[in-house]
Coordinates of C-alpha atoms in Angstrom, one line a residue:
M1 CA 109.4 -5.9 128.9
H2 CA 112.7 -5.3 129.1
V3 CA 113.9 -2.2 131.4
T4 CA 116.0 -0.4 128.1
V5 CA 113.0 -0.8 125.8
R6 CA 110.7 0.7 127.9
L7 CA 112.8 3.8 128.4
L8 CA 113.5 4.0 125.1
I9 CA 109.6 4.3 124.7
E10 CA 109.1 6.3 127.6
T11 CA 111.5 8.5 125.8
I12 CA 110.0 8.2 122.6
A13 CA 106.3 9.4 123.9
V14 CA 107.6 12.3 126.0
L15 CA 109.0 13.6 123.4
G16 CA 106.5 13.5 120.8
T17 CA 104.0 14.7 124.0
L18 CA 105.9 17.8 124.0
A19 CA 106.3 18.1 120.5
S20 CA 102.3 17.7 120.6
L21 CA 102.2 20.7 123.1
G22 CA 104.3 22.8 121.2
F23 CA 102.4 22.4 118.3
Y24 CA 99.6 23.2 120.7
A25 CA 101.0 26.8 121.2
I26 CA 101.6 27.6 117.6
A27 CA 97.8 26.4 117.0
G28 CA 96.4 28.5 119.5
L29 CA 98.9 31.5 118.2
G30 CA 97.2 30.9 114.7
I31 CA 93.9 31.2 116.1
V32 CA 94.4 34.6 117.6
S33 CA 95.7 35.4 114.7
F34 CA 93.1 34.6 112.5
L35 CA 90.7 36.0 115.0
Q36 CA 92.4 39.4 115.1
A37 CA 92.1 39.5 111.4
R38 CA 88.7 39.0 111.0
R39 CA 88.1 41.6 114.0
R40 CA 90.3 43.9 111.4
S41 CA 88.1 42.8 108.6
R42 CA 84.8 43.4 110.0
A43 CA 85.9 46.5 111.5
N44 CA 87.3 48.2 108.6
S45 CA 84.7 46.8 106.1
A46 CA 82.7 48.8 103.8
P47 CA 79.9 48.8 101.0
H48 CA 81.5 48.4 97.4
E49 CA 80.7 51.2 95.1
T50 CA 80.5 48.1 92.2
L51 CA 80.2 44.7 92.8
P52 CA 81.7 42.3 90.1
P53 CA 79.8 40.3 88.3
V54 CA 80.6 36.8 88.9
S55 CA 80.4 33.1 87.5
I56 CA 79.3 30.1 90.0
L57 CA 80.5 26.6 89.2
K58 CA 79.3 23.7 91.0
P59 CA 80.3 20.4 89.3
L60 CA 77.6 17.7 90.8
K61 CA 77.6 13.9 91.1
G62 CA 74.6 11.9 92.9
I63 CA 72.6 13.5 95.8
D64 CA 74.5 15.1 98.4
P65 CA 72.8 15.5 102.5
Q66 CA 70.8 18.9 102.4
I67 CA 71.4 19.3 98.8
W68 CA 68.3 21.2 98.1
E69 CA 69.1 24.1 101.0
A70 CA 72.7 24.4 100.1
F71 CA 71.6 25.0 96.3
C72 CA 68.7 27.3 97.2
S73 CA 71.3 29.2 99.3
H74 CA 73.4 30.1 96.3
C75 CA 70.4 31.7 94.9
E76 CA 69.2 33.9 97.8
Q77 CA 72.2 36.0 97.7
D78 CA 72.3 39.6 98.2
Y79 CA 74.4 40.5 95.3
P80 CA 73.8 42.3 91.9
D81 CA 74.8 40.0 89.1
Y82 CA 75.9 36.6 89.3
Q83 CA 75.1 33.5 87.1
L84 CA 75.1 29.6 88.7
I85 CA 76.0 27.0 86.4
F86 CA 76.4 23.4 87.6
G87 CA 77.3 20.4 85.8
V88 CA 77.0 16.5 85.5
S89 CA 78.8 14.0 83.7
D90 CA 76.1 12.0 83.4
P91 CA 72.2 13.2 82.1
D92 CA 70.5 10.7 84.2
D93 CA 72.3 12.1 87.4
P94 CA 69.9 12.4 90.2
A95 CA 71.0 15.6 90.7
V96 CA 69.6 17.1 87.4
A97 CA 66.2 16.8 88.7
V98 CA 67.5 18.7 92.0
V99 CA 68.6 21.9 89.6
R100 CA 65.5 21.5 87.1
R101 CA 63.4 22.3 90.2
L102 CA 65.9 25.3 91.5
Q103 CA 64.9 26.8 88.1
E104 CA 61.8 26.5 88.7
K105 CA 61.4 27.7 91.8
Y106 CA 64.0 30.7 91.2
P107 CA 63.0 31.7 87.1
A108 CA 64.6 35.0 87.7
R109 CA 68.2 33.6 88.4
Q110 CA 70.8 32.8 85.7
I111 CA 70.7 28.8 86.2
E112 CA 72.5 26.9 83.8
L113 CA 72.5 23.3 83.9
L114 CA 75.1 21.2 81.8
V115 CA 76.0 17.6 80.4
C116 CA 79.6 17.2 80.4
P117 CA 80.2 13.7 78.9
R118 CA 84.0 14.0 78.2
D119 CA 86.3 12.1 80.3
L120 CA 89.4 14.3 80.4
G121 CA 91.3 12.9 83.4
A122 CA 91.1 10.8 86.4
N123 CA 89.4 13.4 88.4
R124 CA 86.1 14.0 87.1
K125 CA 85.4 17.0 89.5
L126 CA 87.6 18.9 87.4
S127 CA 87.3 17.0 83.8
T128 CA 83.5 18.6 84.3
L129 CA 84.7 22.1 85.8
A130 CA 86.9 22.4 82.5
Q131 CA 83.8 21.5 80.2
M132 CA 81.7 24.0 82.7
L133 CA 84.0 26.9 81.9
P134 CA 83.0 28.3 78.6
S135 CA 79.5 29.3 79.8
A136 CA 80.7 31.2 82.3
R137 CA 80.0 34.8 81.4
H138 CA 82.7 36.9 84.2
E139 CA 85.9 37.0 85.0
I140 CA 85.5 36.1 88.6
L141 CA 84.8 32.7 89.1
L142 CA 83.4 31.0 92.3
V143 CA 83.8 26.9 92.7
N144 CA 82.7 25.2 95.5
D145 CA 81.8 22.1 96.5
S146 CA 77.8 21.0 96.1
D147 CA 77.1 20.4 99.6
I148 CA 77.9 23.9 100.8
R149 CA 75.1 26.4 102.7
V150 CA 76.4 29.7 102.6
E151 CA 74.6 33.2 104.5
R152 CA 72.9 35.8 102.4
D153 CA 76.1 38.1 102.1
Y154 CA 78.1 35.1 101.3
L155 CA 79.1 36.4 97.6
R156 CA 79.8 40.1 99.0
R157 CA 82.1 38.6 101.5
V158 CA 84.0 36.2 99.7
T159 CA 84.6 38.4 96.8
A160 CA 85.8 41.5 98.1
P161 CA 89.7 40.7 99.0
L162 CA 89.9 40.2 95.1
A163 CA 89.6 44.1 94.7
D164 CA 93.2 43.8 95.9
A165 CA 94.9 42.9 92.6
A166 CA 97.9 41.0 94.8
V167 CA 94.5 38.4 96.0
G168 CA 95.0 35.9 93.3
L169 CA 92.5 33.6 95.4
V170 CA 89.8 33.3 98.2
T171 CA 89.3 30.3 100.1
C172 CA 86.8 29.7 102.7
L173 CA 87.6 27.7 106.4
Y174 CA 84.0 25.3 107.1
R175 CA 82.4 23.1 109.7
G176 CA 80.8 20.4 109.3
V177 CA 77.1 19.5 109.7
A178 CA 76.9 15.9 111.2
G179 CA 74.6 13.5 109.9
A180 CA 73.0 11.2 113.2
T181 CA 75.9 8.7 112.9
V182 CA 79.0 8.4 115.0
G183 CA 81.3 8.4 112.1
S184 CA 79.2 11.2 110.4
K185 CA 80.0 13.1 114.2
L186 CA 83.7 12.2 114.1
E187 CA 84.1 13.7 110.9
A188 CA 82.6 17.1 112.0
L189 CA 85.0 16.7 115.1
G190 CA 87.7 16.3 113.1
I191 CA 87.2 18.9 110.8
S192 CA 86.6 21.5 113.8
T193 CA 89.2 20.0 115.8
D194 CA 92.0 19.2 114.1
F195 CA 91.9 20.2 110.7
T196 CA 90.8 23.6 111.4
P197 CA 93.7 24.4 113.9
G198 CA 96.2 22.7 111.3
V199 CA 95.0 25.4 108.3
L200 CA 95.8 28.0 111.0
S201 CA 99.2 26.6 112.4
A202 CA 100.1 26.7 108.4
R203 CA 98.7 30.3 107.6
L204 CA 101.0 31.3 110.9
L205 CA 104.4 29.2 110.0
E206 CA 104.3 29.9 106.4
G207 CA 103.5 33.7 106.3
G208 CA 100.2 33.1 104.9
V209 CA 97.8 30.3 103.3
H210 CA 99.5 29.3 99.7
F211 CA 96.4 26.4 99.2
G212 CA 92.6 26.3 98.4
L213 CA 90.1 24.5 99.9
G214 CA 87.5 23.2 98.1
S215 CA 84.3 24.7 100.6
T216 CA 85.2 28.3 98.4
M217 CA 87.7 29.1 95.8
V218 CA 87.3 32.7 94.4
F219 CA 89.6 33.6 91.4
R220 CA 90.3 35.1 88.3
R221 CA 89.8 33.6 84.8
G222 CA 93.1 35.3 84.0
D223 CA 95.1 33.7 86.6
L224 CA 93.3 30.1 85.5
R225 CA 94.5 30.6 82.1
A226 CA 97.8 31.7 83.5
I227 CA 98.2 27.8 85.6
G228 CA 96.9 25.9 82.3
G229 CA 93.1 25.9 83.3
F230 CA 91.1 23.5 84.8
E231 CA 92.7 20.9 82.6
S232 CA 95.8 21.1 83.9
L233 CA 94.3 19.5 87.4
V234 CA 92.8 16.8 86.1
E235 CA 95.2 13.9 87.2
F236 CA 95.2 15.2 90.6
L237 CA 93.0 14.0 93.5
A238 CA 93.7 17.5 95.9
D239 CA 92.6 20.0 93.4
D240 CA 91.7 22.6 95.5
Y241 CA 95.4 22.6 97.0
E242 CA 97.0 22.3 93.6
L243 CA 95.0 25.4 92.4
G244 CA 95.3 27.0 95.3
H245 CA 99.1 26.5 95.4
R246 CA 99.8 27.1 91.6
I247 CA 98.1 30.7 91.4
A248 CA 100.5 31.6 94.7
G249 CA 103.0 30.6 92.6
L250 CA 101.9 33.4 90.5
D251 CA 103.3 35.4 93.0
K252 CA 99.6 36.3 94.3
R253 CA 98.5 36.1 97.2
V254 CA 95.9 32.8 98.9
E255 CA 93.5 35.0 101.2
L256 CA 91.8 33.2 104.2
S257 CA 88.0 34.7 104.4
E258 CA 86.6 35.3 107.4
V259 CA 83.3 33.7 106.2
A260 CA 82.7 29.6 107.6
V261 CA 80.6 27.9 105.4
D262 CA 78.8 25.1 106.2
T263 CA 79.2 21.4 104.8
F264 CA 76.4 18.7 105.2
L265 CA 78.0 15.6 106.2
P266 CA 76.8 11.9 104.8
A267 CA 75.5 9.6 107.5
Y268 CA 78.7 7.5 107.4
T269 CA 79.1 3.8 108.8
F270 CA 82.6 3.6 110.9
R271 CA 84.0 1.9 108.3
Q272 CA 82.8 4.9 105.9
F273 CA 84.6 7.3 108.1
L274 CA 87.8 5.5 108.4
D275 CA 87.4 4.9 104.4
H276 CA 87.1 8.8 103.8
Q277 CA 90.0 9.6 106.8
L278 CA 92.1 7.3 104.9
R279 CA 91.6 8.8 101.7
W280 CA 92.2 12.3 102.9
A281 CA 95.9 10.5 104.6
R282 CA 96.9 9.5 101.3
S283 CA 95.8 12.6 99.8
V284 CA 97.6 14.8 102.1
R285 CA 100.8 12.3 101.6
G286 CA 100.8 13.2 98.0
S287 CA 100.4 16.9 98.1
R288 CA 102.3 18.0 101.3
S289 CA 104.7 14.9 102.5
W290 CA 106.4 17.0 104.9
G291 CA 103.0 18.4 106.4
Y292 CA 101.9 14.7 106.4
A293 CA 105.3 14.0 108.2
G294 CA 104.5 16.7 110.6
L295 CA 101.6 15.3 111.6
L296 CA 102.6 12.3 113.9
L297 CA 104.0 15.8 116.0
T298 CA 100.1 16.7 116.5
F299 CA 98.9 13.1 118.1
G300 CA 98.8 14.9 122.1
L301 CA 96.7 12.5 123.8
P302 CA 97.9 9.3 122.3
W303 CA 101.5 10.5 122.9
A304 CA 100.3 11.6 126.7
L305 CA 98.9 8.0 126.8
L306 CA 101.8 5.9 125.8
A307 CA 103.9 8.0 128.6
L308 CA 101.8 7.2 131.3
W309 CA 101.7 3.6 130.4
S310 CA 105.5 3.2 129.7
A311 CA 106.3 4.8 132.9
R312 CA 103.9 3.1 134.8
A313 CA 101.8 6.0 135.8
A314 CA 104.5 8.1 137.4
H315 CA 103.3 11.3 139.1
W316 CA 105.2 13.7 136.6
T317 CA 103.9 11.6 133.5
A318 CA 100.4 12.1 135.1
W319 CA 100.8 16.0 134.8
L320 CA 102.2 15.9 131.7
F321 CA 99.4 14.0 130.5
A322 CA 96.5 16.5 132.3
V323 CA 98.5 19.5 130.7
T324 CA 98.0 17.7 127.2
V325 CA 94.3 17.1 128.0
A326 CA 93.5 20.6 128.8
A327 CA 95.6 21.7 126.3
R328 CA 93.9 19.9 123.1
L329 CA 90.7 20.6 124.5
V330 CA 91.2 24.4 124.9
V331 CA 92.5 24.7 121.2
G332 CA 90.0 22.1 120.0
L333 CA 87.4 23.9 121.7
A334 CA 88.5 27.7 120.4
S335 CA 88.9 26.2 117.2
A336 CA 85.4 24.9 116.9
A337 CA 83.3 27.5 118.5
A338 CA 85.1 31.1 118.1
V339 CA 86.9 30.8 114.8
L340 CA 84.0 28.4 113.1
G341 CA 80.9 28.7 115.4
D342 CA 80.1 25.3 115.4
R343 CA 77.6 24.9 118.4
M344 CA 77.5 20.7 117.8
I345 CA 80.8 20.6 119.6
W346 CA 79.7 20.6 122.8
R347 CA 76.9 17.8 122.1
D348 CA 79.6 15.5 120.7
L349 CA 82.8 16.6 123.0
Y350 CA 82.3 13.2 124.5
L351 CA 83.6 11.6 120.9
F352 CA 87.2 13.2 121.4
P353 CA 89.1 10.8 123.2
L354 CA 87.8 7.7 120.6
R355 CA 89.1 10.6 117.4
D356 CA 92.2 11.2 119.0
L357 CA 93.2 7.2 119.6
I358 CA 91.9 6.6 115.7
A359 CA 93.9 9.3 114.4
P360 CA 97.6 8.0 114.7
L361 CA 96.0 4.7 113.6
V362 CA 94.6 6.3 109.8
W363 CA 98.3 8.4 109.7
A364 CA 99.8 4.9 110.0
K365 CA 98.4 3.2 107.4
G366 CA 98.1 6.2 105.2
L367 CA 101.8 5.7 105.0
V368 CA 101.5 2.7 103.0
G369 CA 99.2 1.8 99.8
N370 CA 98.4 4.4 97.5
R371 CA 94.7 2.7 96.6
I372 CA 92.0 4.9 97.4
Q373 CA 87.9 4.8 96.8
W374 CA 86.5 8.4 95.9
R375 CA 82.6 8.9 94.9
G376 CA 82.5 5.5 93.8
D377 CA 85.4 4.5 91.7
E378 CA 88.7 3.3 92.6
F379 CA 92.2 4.7 91.8
Y380 CA 96.2 4.5 92.5
L381 CA 97.1 7.5 94.2
K382 CA 100.9 8.2 92.7
Q383 CA 102.5 11.5 94.3
G384 CA 99.1 13.2 94.0
R385 CA 98.0 12.1 91.0
L386 CA 95.5 9.7 90.2
E387 CA 95.1 6.3 88.2
R388 CA 92.4 4.5 87.4
V389 CA 92.1 0.6 88.8
A390 CA 89.7 0.0 86.2
G391 CA 87.5 1.3 83.4
E392 CA 87.8 2.5 80.1
A393 CA 87.4 6.3 79.4
T394 CA 84.9 7.7 77.0
S395 CA 85.0 10.4 74.9
A396 CA 82.2 12.8 73.2
T397 CA 82.6 16.0 71.0
E398 CA 79.9 18.2 72.8
I399 CA 78.5 20.2 75.8
P400 CA 75.0 19.7 75.8
R401 CA 72.9 22.4 77.6
L402 CA 69.8 21.2 79.8
S403 CA 67.4 24.2 79.2
R404 CA 64.6 25.0 81.5
P405 CA 61.6 23.1 81.2

C-alpha cells in the first residue's frame, strides 16, 4: 500500500480512536450521574399518601418469549387501583388465548381484551393503541411492550415522578434476557453495553432525556391529547422516541426512572440479529440523524485495530489499543452490572469483540437503503415515517371487546 494512503488511514484511525475514548469518558460520567441520581431518589423516597389510578395499555401481536411470565408480573403489582387493557388487531391472534388464561388466573384484576381491527396507519402498534384508548378509565396511562417483566413495586416507582406537574413522561432502561442462541446473546450484550451508555450519554450532554423508550412510558392523558393523540404517531417507526420527544416539546421533563426492567429476547438466528440491528440503525437514522452520525465516533475497538494495522503494530498504537480495550470494558461492565444489574454479562463477555466488530458494518449498511422488516411486514422508511411496501389497508367501524369466558 502506498505510504501516503497508509498514513492517511493511520491518521483517521487514530482520530477515531481518540474520539471513541472521549465518548467512553462521557459515557462513564453519564453512568456516574445516573447512579448518583438513583441513589438520591431511593434515599428520598417516601410512601405516597395517594396513588393515582393507572390504565396500562399493552398492544399485542403474536407470542413473545416468556409472555406469560411478563403478563403475570403486571397482574401482581402492589398497587391499589389499576386496569390492564390488552389489544390485538386480529381476533385469531395467538396472544388472545394467553390473555384469556390470565383473566382466569386473576379474576379480581381489571383485565380487558379488545380487538382493534381498524388500520389507522402503517404502525399497527400505534393504530391498536389509538383504538384501545377510549377504554382506558384513568388519567395516568402506562404503555409498555408485551415482553416486559417487572417487579411488584414497579407501578409505585414509575408513577412517582408524575407527582411533579413539570414531569410529562417517565421512561425506563431495560436489560435483555437472552435466549440460547448467539444472535440473542449479541442483542442482549448490545442493550447492556452499547444502548444504555448511549442513552446515559445523551442524558448528560442534553441536560436530560428528550425521548421515550418502549420498555415503559408513563404519561397523562391530557399531555397525549395535547400532542395529537396516538393517531399523530401512526406513521412513525420509532413511536416511543416520538412520543417522548413531543411531550418534551410541551416544556415538560422526561424523567428516566431509577427502575430497570427485563425484556425477553427471541432466540435470534445470526441473520435475524443482523436484520434487527439494521432496522434499529435505520430507525435511529430517521429519528436522530445527528446522533446516528455521532455513532461513528463510538466504535473504539475497530478504530484501535485499524490504527494498530495501519501503523504496523507500532509500540504506541499497541498502548493505544490496550487503553481503548480497557476503557470499553470498564464502561460496558459498569453499564451492564451497576446500572442494569445484568448478571449475564459475565457469561457472555467473550462475545464483546464480535459485537464491536459487527457494529460499524451495520452502521455503514444503515447509511443506505430504506427498506425494513417489522413484525412480518415490509416497509420503506422515509424520514422516520413508515410506508408499506405492499398490502391493502383494512377498515372497520367497531372495536369488539372480548369479554371473560
